Coordinates of C-alpha atoms in Angstrom, one line a residue:
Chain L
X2 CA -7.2 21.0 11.8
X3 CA -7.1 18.3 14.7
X4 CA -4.3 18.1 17.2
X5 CA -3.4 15.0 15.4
X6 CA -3.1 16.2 11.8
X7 CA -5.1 13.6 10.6
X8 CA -7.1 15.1 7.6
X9 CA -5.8 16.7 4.3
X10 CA -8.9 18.0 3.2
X11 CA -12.1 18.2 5.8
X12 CA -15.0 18.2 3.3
X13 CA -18.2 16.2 3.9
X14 CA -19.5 14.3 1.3
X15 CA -23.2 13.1 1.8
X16 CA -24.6 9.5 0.8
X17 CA -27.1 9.2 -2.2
X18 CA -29.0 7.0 -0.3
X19 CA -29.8 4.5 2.7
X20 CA -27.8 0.9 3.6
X21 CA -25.9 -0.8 5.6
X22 CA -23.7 2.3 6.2
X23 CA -26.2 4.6 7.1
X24 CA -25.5 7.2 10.3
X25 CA -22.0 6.1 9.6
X26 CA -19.1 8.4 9.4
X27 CA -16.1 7.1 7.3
X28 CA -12.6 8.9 6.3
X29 CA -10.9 8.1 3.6
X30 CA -7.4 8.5 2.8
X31 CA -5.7 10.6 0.4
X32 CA -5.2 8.7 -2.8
X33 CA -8.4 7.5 -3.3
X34 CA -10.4 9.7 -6.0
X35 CA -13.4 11.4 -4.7
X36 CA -15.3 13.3 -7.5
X37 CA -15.2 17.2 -6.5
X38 CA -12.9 16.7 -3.7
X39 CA -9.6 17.4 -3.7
X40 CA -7.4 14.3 -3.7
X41 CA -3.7 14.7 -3.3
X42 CA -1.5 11.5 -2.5
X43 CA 0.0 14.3 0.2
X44 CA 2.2 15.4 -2.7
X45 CA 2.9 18.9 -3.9
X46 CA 2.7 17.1 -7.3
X47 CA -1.5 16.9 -6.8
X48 CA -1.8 19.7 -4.1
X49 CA -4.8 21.1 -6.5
X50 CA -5.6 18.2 -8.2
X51 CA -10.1 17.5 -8.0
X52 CA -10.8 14.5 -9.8
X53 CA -13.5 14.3 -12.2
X54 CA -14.8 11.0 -10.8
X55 CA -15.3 8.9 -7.7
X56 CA -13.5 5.6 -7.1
X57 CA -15.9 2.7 -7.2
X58 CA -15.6 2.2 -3.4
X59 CA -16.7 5.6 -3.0
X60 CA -20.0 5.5 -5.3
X61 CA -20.5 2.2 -3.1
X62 CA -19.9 4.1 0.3
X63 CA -22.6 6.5 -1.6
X64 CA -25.0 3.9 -2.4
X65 CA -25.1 2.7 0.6
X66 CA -25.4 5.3 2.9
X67 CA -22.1 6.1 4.3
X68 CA -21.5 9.9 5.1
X69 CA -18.0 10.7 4.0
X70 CA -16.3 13.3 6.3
X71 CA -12.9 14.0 4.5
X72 CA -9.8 13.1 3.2
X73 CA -6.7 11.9 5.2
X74 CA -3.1 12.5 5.7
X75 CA -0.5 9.8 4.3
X76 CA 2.8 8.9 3.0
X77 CA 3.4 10.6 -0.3
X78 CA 2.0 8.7 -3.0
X79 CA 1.8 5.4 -0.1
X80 CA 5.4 5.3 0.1
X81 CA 6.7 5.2 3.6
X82 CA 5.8 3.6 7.0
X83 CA 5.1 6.8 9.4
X84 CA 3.0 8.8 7.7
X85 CA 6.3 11.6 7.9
X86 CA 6.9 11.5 4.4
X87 CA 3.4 13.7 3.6
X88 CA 4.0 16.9 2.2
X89 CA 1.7 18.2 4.9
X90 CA 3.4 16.8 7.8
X91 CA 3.3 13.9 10.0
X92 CA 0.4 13.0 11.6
X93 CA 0.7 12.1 15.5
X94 CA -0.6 8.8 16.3
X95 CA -3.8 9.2 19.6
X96 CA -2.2 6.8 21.6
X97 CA 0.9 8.8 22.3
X98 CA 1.2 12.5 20.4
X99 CA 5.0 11.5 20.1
X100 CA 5.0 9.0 18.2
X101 CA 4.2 8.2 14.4
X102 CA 0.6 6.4 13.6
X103 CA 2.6 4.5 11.3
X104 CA 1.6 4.3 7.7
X105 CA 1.2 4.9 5.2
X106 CA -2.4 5.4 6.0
X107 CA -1.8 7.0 9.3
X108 CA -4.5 9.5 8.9
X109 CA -6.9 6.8 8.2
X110 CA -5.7 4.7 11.5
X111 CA -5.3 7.9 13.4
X112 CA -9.1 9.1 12.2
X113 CA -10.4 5.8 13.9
X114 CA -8.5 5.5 17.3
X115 CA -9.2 9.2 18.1
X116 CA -12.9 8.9 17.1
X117 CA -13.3 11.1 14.4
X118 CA -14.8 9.0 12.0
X119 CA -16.7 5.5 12.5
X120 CA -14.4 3.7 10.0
X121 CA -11.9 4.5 7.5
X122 CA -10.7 3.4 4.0
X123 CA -7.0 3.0 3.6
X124 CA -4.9 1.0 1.0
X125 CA -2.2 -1.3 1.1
X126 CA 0.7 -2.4 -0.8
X127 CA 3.0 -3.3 1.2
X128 CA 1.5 -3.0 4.7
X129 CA 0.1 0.2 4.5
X130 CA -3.7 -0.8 6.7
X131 CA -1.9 -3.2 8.7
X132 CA 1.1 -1.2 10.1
X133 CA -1.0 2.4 11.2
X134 CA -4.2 -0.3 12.1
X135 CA -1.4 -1.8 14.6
X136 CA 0.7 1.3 16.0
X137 CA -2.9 2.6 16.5
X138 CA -4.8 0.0 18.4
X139 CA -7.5 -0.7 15.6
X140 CA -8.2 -3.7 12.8
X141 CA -7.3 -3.2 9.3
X142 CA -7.8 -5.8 7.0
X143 CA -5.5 -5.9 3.5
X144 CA -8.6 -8.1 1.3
X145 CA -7.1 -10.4 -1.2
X146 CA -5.8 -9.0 -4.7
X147 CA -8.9 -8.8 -6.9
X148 CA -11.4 -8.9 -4.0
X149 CA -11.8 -4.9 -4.1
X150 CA -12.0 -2.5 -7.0
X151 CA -8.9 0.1 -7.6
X152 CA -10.7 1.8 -10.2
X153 CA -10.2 5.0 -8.7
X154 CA -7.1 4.7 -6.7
X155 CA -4.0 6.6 -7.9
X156 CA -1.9 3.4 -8.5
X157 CA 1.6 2.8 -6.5
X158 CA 2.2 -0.4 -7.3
X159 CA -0.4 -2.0 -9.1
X160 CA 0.2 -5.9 -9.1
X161 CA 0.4 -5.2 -5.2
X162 CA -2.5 -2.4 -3.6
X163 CA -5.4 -2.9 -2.4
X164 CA -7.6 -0.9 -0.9
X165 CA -9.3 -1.8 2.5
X166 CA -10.8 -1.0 5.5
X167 CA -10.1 0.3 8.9
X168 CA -12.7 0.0 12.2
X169 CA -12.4 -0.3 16.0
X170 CA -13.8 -3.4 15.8
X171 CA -13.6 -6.5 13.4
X172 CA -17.3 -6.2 12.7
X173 CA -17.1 -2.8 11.8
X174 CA -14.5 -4.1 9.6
X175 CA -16.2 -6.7 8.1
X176 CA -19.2 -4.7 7.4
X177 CA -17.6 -1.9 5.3
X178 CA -15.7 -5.0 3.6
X179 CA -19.6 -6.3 2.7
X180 CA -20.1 -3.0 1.2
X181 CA -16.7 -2.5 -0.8
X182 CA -16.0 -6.3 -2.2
X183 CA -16.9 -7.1 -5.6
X184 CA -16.8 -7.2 -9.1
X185 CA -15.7 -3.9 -10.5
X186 CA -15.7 -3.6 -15.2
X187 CA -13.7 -0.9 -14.5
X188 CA -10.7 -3.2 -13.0
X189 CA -10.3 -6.2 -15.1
X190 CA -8.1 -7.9 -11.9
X191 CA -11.3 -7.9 -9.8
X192 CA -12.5 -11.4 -9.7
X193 CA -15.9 -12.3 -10.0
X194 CA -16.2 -14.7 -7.1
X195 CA -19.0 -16.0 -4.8
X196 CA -20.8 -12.7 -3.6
X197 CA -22.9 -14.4 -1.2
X198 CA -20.1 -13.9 1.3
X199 CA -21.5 -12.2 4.2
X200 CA -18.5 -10.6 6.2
X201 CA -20.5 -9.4 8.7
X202 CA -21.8 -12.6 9.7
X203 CA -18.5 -14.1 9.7
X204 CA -17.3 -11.9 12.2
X205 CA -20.3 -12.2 14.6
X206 CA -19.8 -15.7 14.4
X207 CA -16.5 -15.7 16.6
X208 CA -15.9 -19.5 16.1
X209 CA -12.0 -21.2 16.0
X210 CA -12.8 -24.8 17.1
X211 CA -11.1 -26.9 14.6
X212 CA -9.1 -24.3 13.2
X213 CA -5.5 -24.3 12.7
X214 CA -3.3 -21.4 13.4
X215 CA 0.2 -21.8 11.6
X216 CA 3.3 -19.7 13.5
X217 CA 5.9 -18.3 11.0
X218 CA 9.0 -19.2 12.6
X219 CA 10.9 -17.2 10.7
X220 CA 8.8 -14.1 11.3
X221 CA 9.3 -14.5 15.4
X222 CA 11.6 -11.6 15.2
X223 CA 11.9 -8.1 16.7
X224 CA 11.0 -6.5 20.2
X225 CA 11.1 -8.9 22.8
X226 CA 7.7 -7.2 24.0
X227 CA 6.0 -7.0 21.3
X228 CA 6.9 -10.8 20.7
X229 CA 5.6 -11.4 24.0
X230 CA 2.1 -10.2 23.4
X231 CA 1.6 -12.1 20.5
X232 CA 2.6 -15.3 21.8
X233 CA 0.1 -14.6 24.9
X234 CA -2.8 -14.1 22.3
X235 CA -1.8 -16.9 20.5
X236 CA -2.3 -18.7 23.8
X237 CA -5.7 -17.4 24.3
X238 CA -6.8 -18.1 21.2
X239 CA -5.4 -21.8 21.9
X240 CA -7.2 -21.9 25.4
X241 CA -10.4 -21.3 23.4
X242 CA -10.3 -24.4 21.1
X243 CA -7.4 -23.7 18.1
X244 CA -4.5 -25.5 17.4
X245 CA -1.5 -24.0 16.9
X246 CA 1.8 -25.6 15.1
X247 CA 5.0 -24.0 13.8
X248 CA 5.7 -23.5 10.6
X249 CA 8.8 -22.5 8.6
X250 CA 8.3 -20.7 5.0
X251 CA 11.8 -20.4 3.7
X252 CA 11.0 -18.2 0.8
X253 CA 10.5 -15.5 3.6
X254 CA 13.7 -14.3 3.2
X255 CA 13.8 -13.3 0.1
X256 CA 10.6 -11.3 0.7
X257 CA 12.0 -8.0 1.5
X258 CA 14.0 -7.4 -1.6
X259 CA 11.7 -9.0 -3.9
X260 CA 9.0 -6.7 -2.5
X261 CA 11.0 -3.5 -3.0
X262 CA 12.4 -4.0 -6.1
X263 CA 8.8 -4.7 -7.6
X264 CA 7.2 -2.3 -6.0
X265 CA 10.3 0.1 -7.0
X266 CA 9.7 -0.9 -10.4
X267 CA 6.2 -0.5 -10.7
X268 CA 6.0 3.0 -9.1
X269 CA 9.0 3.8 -11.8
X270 CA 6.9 3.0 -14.5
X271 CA 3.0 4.6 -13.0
X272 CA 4.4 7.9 -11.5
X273 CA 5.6 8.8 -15.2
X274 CA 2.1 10.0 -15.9
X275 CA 2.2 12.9 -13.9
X276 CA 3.8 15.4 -16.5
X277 CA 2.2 18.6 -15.2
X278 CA 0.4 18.8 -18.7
X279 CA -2.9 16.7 -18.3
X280 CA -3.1 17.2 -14.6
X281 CA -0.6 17.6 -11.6
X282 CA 1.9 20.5 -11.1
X283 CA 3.3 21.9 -14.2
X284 CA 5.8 24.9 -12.4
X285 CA 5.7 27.2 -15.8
X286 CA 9.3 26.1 -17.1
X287 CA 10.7 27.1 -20.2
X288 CA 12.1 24.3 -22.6
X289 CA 11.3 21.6 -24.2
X290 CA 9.4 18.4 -23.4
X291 CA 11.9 17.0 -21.6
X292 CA 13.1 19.7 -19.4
X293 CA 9.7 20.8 -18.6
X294 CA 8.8 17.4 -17.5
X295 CA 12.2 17.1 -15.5
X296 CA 11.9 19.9 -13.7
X297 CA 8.2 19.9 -12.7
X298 CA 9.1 16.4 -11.5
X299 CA 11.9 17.9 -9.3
X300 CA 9.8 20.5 -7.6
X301 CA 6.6 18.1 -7.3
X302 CA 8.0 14.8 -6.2
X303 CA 9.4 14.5 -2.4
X304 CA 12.9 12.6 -1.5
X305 CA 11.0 9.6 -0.5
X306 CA 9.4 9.5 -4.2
X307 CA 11.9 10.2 -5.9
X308 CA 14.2 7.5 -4.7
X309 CA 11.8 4.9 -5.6
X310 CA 11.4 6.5 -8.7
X311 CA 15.2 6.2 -9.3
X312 CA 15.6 2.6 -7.8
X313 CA 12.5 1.2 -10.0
X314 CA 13.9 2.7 -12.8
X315 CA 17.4 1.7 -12.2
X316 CA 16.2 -2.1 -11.5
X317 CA 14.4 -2.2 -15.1
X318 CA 17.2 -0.7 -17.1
X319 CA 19.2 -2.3 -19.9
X320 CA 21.6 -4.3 -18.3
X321 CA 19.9 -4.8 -14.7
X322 CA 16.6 -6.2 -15.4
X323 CA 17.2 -9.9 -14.8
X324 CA 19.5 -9.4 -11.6
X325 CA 17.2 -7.3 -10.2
X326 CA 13.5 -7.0 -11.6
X327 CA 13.4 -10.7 -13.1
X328 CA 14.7 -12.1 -10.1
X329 CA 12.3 -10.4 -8.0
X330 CA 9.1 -11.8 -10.1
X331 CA 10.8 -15.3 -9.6
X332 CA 11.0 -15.0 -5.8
X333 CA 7.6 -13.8 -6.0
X334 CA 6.4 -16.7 -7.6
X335 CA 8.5 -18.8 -4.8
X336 CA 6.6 -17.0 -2.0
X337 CA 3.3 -17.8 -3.7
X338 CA 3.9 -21.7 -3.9
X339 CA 5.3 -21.7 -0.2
X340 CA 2.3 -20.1 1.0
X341 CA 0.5 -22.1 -0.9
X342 CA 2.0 -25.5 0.2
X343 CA 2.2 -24.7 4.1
X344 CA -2.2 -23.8 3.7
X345 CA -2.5 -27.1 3.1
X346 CA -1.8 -28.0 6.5
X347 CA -3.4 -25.1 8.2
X348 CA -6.2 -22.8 8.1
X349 CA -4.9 -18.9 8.7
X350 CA -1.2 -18.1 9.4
X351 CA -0.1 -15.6 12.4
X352 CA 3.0 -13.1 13.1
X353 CA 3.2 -9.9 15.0
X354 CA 1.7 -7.4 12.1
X355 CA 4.7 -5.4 13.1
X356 CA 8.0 -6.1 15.0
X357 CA 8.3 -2.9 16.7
X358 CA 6.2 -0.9 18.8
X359 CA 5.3 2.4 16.9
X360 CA 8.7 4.5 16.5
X361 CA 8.9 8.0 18.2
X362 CA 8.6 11.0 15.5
X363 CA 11.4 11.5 13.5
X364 CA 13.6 8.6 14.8
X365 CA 13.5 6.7 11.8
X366 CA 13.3 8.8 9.0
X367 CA 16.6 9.7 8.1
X368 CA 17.4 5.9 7.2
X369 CA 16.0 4.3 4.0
X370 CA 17.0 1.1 4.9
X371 CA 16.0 0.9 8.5
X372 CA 12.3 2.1 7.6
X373 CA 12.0 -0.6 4.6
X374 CA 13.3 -3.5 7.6
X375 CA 10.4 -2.6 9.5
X376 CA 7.8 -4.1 6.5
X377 CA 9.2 -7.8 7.2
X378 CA 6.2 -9.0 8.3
X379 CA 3.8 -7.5 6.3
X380 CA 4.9 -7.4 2.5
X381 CA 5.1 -11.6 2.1
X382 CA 1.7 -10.8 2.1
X383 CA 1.3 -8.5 -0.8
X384 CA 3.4 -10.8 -3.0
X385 CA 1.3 -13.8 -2.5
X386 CA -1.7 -11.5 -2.8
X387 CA -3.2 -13.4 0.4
X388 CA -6.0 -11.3 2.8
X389 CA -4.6 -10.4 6.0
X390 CA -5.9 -8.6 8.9
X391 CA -4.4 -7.0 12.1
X392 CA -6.3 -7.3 15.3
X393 CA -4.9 -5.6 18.7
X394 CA -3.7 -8.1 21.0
X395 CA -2.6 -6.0 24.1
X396 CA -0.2 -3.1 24.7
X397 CA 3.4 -2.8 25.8
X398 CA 3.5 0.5 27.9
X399 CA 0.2 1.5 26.9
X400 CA 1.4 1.1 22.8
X401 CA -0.6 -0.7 20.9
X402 CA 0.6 -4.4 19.7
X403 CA -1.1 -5.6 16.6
X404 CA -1.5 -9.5 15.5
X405 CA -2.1 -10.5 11.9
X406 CA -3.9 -13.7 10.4
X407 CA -2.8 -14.5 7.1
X408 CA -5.9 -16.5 5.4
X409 CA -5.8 -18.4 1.6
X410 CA -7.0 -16.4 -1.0
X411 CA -10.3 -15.4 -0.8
X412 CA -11.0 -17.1 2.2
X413 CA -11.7 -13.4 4.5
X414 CA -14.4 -15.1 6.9
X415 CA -12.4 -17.2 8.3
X416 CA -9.8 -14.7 8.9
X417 CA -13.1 -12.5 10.4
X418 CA -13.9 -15.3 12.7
X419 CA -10.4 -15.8 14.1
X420 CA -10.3 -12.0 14.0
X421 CA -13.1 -11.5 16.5
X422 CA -12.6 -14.5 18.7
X423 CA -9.2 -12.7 19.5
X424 CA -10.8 -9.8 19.8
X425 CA -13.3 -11.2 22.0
X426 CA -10.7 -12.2 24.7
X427 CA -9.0 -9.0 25.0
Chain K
X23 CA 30.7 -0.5 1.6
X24 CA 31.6 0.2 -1.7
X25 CA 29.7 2.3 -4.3
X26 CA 27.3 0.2 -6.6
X27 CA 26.6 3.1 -8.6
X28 CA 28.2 6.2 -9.0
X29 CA 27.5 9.6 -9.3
X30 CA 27.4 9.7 -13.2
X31 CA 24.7 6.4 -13.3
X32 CA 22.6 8.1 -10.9
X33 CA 22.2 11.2 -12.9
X34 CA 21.9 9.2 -16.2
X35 CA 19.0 6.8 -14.4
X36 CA 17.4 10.2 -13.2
X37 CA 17.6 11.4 -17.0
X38 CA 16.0 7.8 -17.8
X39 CA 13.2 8.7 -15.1
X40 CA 12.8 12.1 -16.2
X41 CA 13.0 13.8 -12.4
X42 CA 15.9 16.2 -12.1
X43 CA 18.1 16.0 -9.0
X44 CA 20.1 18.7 -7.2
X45 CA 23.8 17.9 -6.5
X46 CA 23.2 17.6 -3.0
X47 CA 20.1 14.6 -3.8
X48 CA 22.7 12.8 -6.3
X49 CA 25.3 12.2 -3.2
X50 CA 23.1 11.6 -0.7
X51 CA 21.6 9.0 -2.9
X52 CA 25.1 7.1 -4.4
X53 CA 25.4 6.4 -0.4
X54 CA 22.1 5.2 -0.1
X55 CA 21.7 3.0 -2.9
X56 CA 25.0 1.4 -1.9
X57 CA 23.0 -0.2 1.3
X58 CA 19.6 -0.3 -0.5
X59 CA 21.6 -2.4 -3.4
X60 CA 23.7 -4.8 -1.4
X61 CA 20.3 -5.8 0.4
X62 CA 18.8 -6.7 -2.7
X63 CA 21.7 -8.9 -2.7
X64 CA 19.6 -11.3 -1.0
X65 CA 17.9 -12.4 -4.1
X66 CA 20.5 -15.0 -5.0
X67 CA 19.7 -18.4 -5.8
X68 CA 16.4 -20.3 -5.1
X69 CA 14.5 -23.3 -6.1
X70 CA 13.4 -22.9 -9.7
X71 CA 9.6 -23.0 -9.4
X72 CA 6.9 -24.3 -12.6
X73 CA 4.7 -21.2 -14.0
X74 CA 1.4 -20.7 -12.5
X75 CA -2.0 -21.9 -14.5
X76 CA -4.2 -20.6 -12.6
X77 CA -4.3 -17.2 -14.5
X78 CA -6.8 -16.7 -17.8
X79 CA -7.7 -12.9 -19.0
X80 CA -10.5 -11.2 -18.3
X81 CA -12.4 -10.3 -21.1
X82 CA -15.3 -8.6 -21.9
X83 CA -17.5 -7.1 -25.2
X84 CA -16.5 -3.8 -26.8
X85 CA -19.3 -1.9 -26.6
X86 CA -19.4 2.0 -26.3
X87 CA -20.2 3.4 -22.8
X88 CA -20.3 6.9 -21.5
X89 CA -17.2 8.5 -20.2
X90 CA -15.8 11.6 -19.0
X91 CA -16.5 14.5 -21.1
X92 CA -14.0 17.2 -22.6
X93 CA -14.9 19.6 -20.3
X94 CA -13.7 17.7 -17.2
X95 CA -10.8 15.7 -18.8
X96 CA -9.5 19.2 -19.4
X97 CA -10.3 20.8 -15.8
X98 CA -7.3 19.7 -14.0
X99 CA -4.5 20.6 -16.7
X100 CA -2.4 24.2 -16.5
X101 CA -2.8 25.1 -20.0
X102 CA -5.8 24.0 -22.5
X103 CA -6.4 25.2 -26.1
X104 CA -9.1 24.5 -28.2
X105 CA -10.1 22.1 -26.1
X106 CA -6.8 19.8 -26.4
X107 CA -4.4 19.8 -23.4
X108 CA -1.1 22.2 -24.3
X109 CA 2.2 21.1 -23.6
X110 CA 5.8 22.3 -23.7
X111 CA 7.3 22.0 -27.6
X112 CA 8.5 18.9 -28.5
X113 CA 12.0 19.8 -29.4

């Protein structure tokens, strides 16, 4: 086991044959289904769970001549911020031992910064790439809904995730993106668009003259530090040819709740599968259906789950659906159109990916609320199902500070060239 | 704050979701859900916004394809029996 708990399961699985991916090592984290390999969502629930099948991004990793090196340490299930809410305990972020990677795919994040793998796969649903690429110093890039295949990923909150990658550089980024993106049969939400797209190119081609960077004004919130290093890379970026305006997206707001409540509700609803009978733990209670199922669920699920479970399934009962859950879909919908409307006077948006710098171990965790505050900048962008990707932009006391572009739907070169000329002037 | 749900509807929701709590998770979580709830709050009004169009379904022919086998659709459960997957009694 590394110093920095990073992988679940150290396995290597070997590519079928050569491509772009070739002499690369990639990790990939935990709740992504590798055929053979044991694949846990860092829950006692699927502690000996091997599924039968790979995801399709891992037979494309295969095809294409990625080496697969192991499976990495998460949230449970993808719920949480730090990677602390694992089953197999917190992984450390490189930069600094005592603090969280962030999360929830810290071991992915983690597994980049340290070296131990060339790039990673993590997903994201509500920030999850994003937050652990930032606290980490690496990019992470959340594609746009329908862009990537979750055929094979055990599903949080489906109308949300997304799987993605992670890379010490944008290119590297891009490139695995090249090699995940793309119609999928087995997920009827992947869209079938223009798969000329070359990523890679995009991001060599680190060209912003003409484009228009859009500043949420109503995302300029948090440390004063962290605020600071963005708005010097913004600079830089403005130095180099962009223009930058403010913008103001009053739906924003709303953001948070909506987010939790659907996500609530939609974990409610997928995490009812695991009934210990067709796979997962089952604990050997007597009783009935019920009880069995109920107690299982006790033993297997972790605080963090459990709570969402309740919440979701509290939001979509008899009585609370349209205060809560209805509501929710309509400020989604309201988020959407204000995105929409404010791309049509700029090309990529910008905020801090995270407000903070990355929180020491444990100081967070004891406080629902404060951990869910912390996603403010990242889950608008799950309910507008918009790409986004975080690029280092500096440090504050040697902690990594993370800036994300938001780009219009399907429109991940762009966000790859603004990505790397950032980069490029670090 | 003020307790948006009590004890008693946190157990009945847990019954609803099928996960049993301990006594100890059932307060811990009436205090909890208080702040969680009055944040959600925050969805009060907003402008009334028009459906989207831009969504059709996805379809595609029905034609038969390999998939798993009984064999591995059974690996990963506790208790198999004549190669169906055996569960608790119903009732």
């Amino acid at each position: 086991m590394s110093a920095e708990n990073i992988f679940i399961t150290r396995e290597e699985i070997p590519p079928e044959s050569t491509g772009k991916l070739s002499g690369k090592t990639i990790a990939v984290k935990d709740n992504i289904c590798t055929k053979g390999v044991r694949t846990t969502c860092a829950s006692d629930m699927l502690a000996s769970f091997v599924p039968p099948y790979d995801a399709t991004v891992i037979t494309r990793i295969k095809q294409n001549g990625g080496t697969i090196i192991g499976k990495t340490n998460m949230d449970e299930f993808g719920m949480g911020g730090t990677t602390e809410t694992s089953v197999y305990g917190p992984t450390k972020n490189p930069m600094d031992t005592t603090r969280v990677p962030g999360g929830s795919s810290g071991g992915s994040a983690a597994a980049v910064a340290s070296g131990e793998a060339d790039v990673a796969l993590g997903s994201d649903t509500g920030g999850s790439i994003r937050n652990p690429a930032a606290f980490c110093g690496v990019v992470g890039i959340k594609p746009t809904y329908g862009l990537v295949s979750r055929y094979g990923l055990i599903a949080y909150a489906n109308s949300l995730e997304q799987i993605g990658p992670i890379a010490q550089s944008v290119g590297d980024a891009a490139q695995l993106l090249d090699v995940i993106a793309g119609a999928d049969d087995r997920d009827a939400t992947t869209r079938d668009i223009d798969t000329k797209n070359d990523y890679e190119s995009a991001a060599n081609d680190p060209n912003i003259s003409g484009i228009t960077i859009g500043i949420i004004e109503e995302l300029e919130d948090g440390d004063s530090r962290v605020l600071e290093a963005f708005r010097d890379g913004v600079a830089k970026l403005e130095d180099v040819g962009a223009t930058v305006k403010r913008v103001s997206l009053e739906s924003i707001s709303r953001a948070l709740a909506a987010y939790y409540i659907i996500a609530m509700a939609e974990a409610s609803s997928n995490l009812a599968r695991f009934d210990g009978v067709r796979y997962g733990l089952s604990g050997g209670y007597d009783g009935d259906w019920n009880e069995v199922y109920s107690a299982s669920r006790n033993v297997g699920f972790g605080e963090e789950v459990k709570r969402r479970i309740i919440l979701g399934t509290f939001a979509l009962s008899e009585g609370y659906q349209d205060k809560y859950y209805r509501q929710a879909q309509d400020a989604r919908r309201w988020i959407k159109q204000d995105f929409e409307r404010v791309f049509s006077t700029v090309d990529v948006l910008a905020t801090p990916t995270m407000p903070i710098l990355a929180p020491k171990i444990g100081e967070r965790i004891d406080d629902p609320m404060e951990l869910y505050l912390m996603d403010a900048n990242t889950v608008p962008v799950n309910l507008a199902n918009l790409p986004a990707i975080s690029v280092p932009v500096g440090t504050v006391d040697d902690l990594p500070v993370g800036c994300q572009f938001i780009g219009k739907a399907f429109d991940e070169s762009t966000l790859l060239q603004v990505g790397s000329t950032l980069e490029g002037l670090q | 704050m003020s307790e948006l749900v009590s004890e008693d509807d946190v157990r009945h929701i847990a019954e609803l979701a099928r996960v049993n709590l301990s006594d100890e998770e059932v307060t811990q979580f009436v205090q909890e859900f208080a702040d969680i709830l009055a944040y959600f709050e925050k969805l009060d009004a907003f402008p009334e916004t028009k459906e989207p169009t831009e969504f059709s379904n996805v379809l595609r022919p029905d034609t038969e394809t390999p998939s798993l086998n009984q064999t591995d659709a059974l690996r990963n459960a506790e208790e198999t029996e004549d190669g169906y997957f055996k569960g608790p009694r119903v009732s």
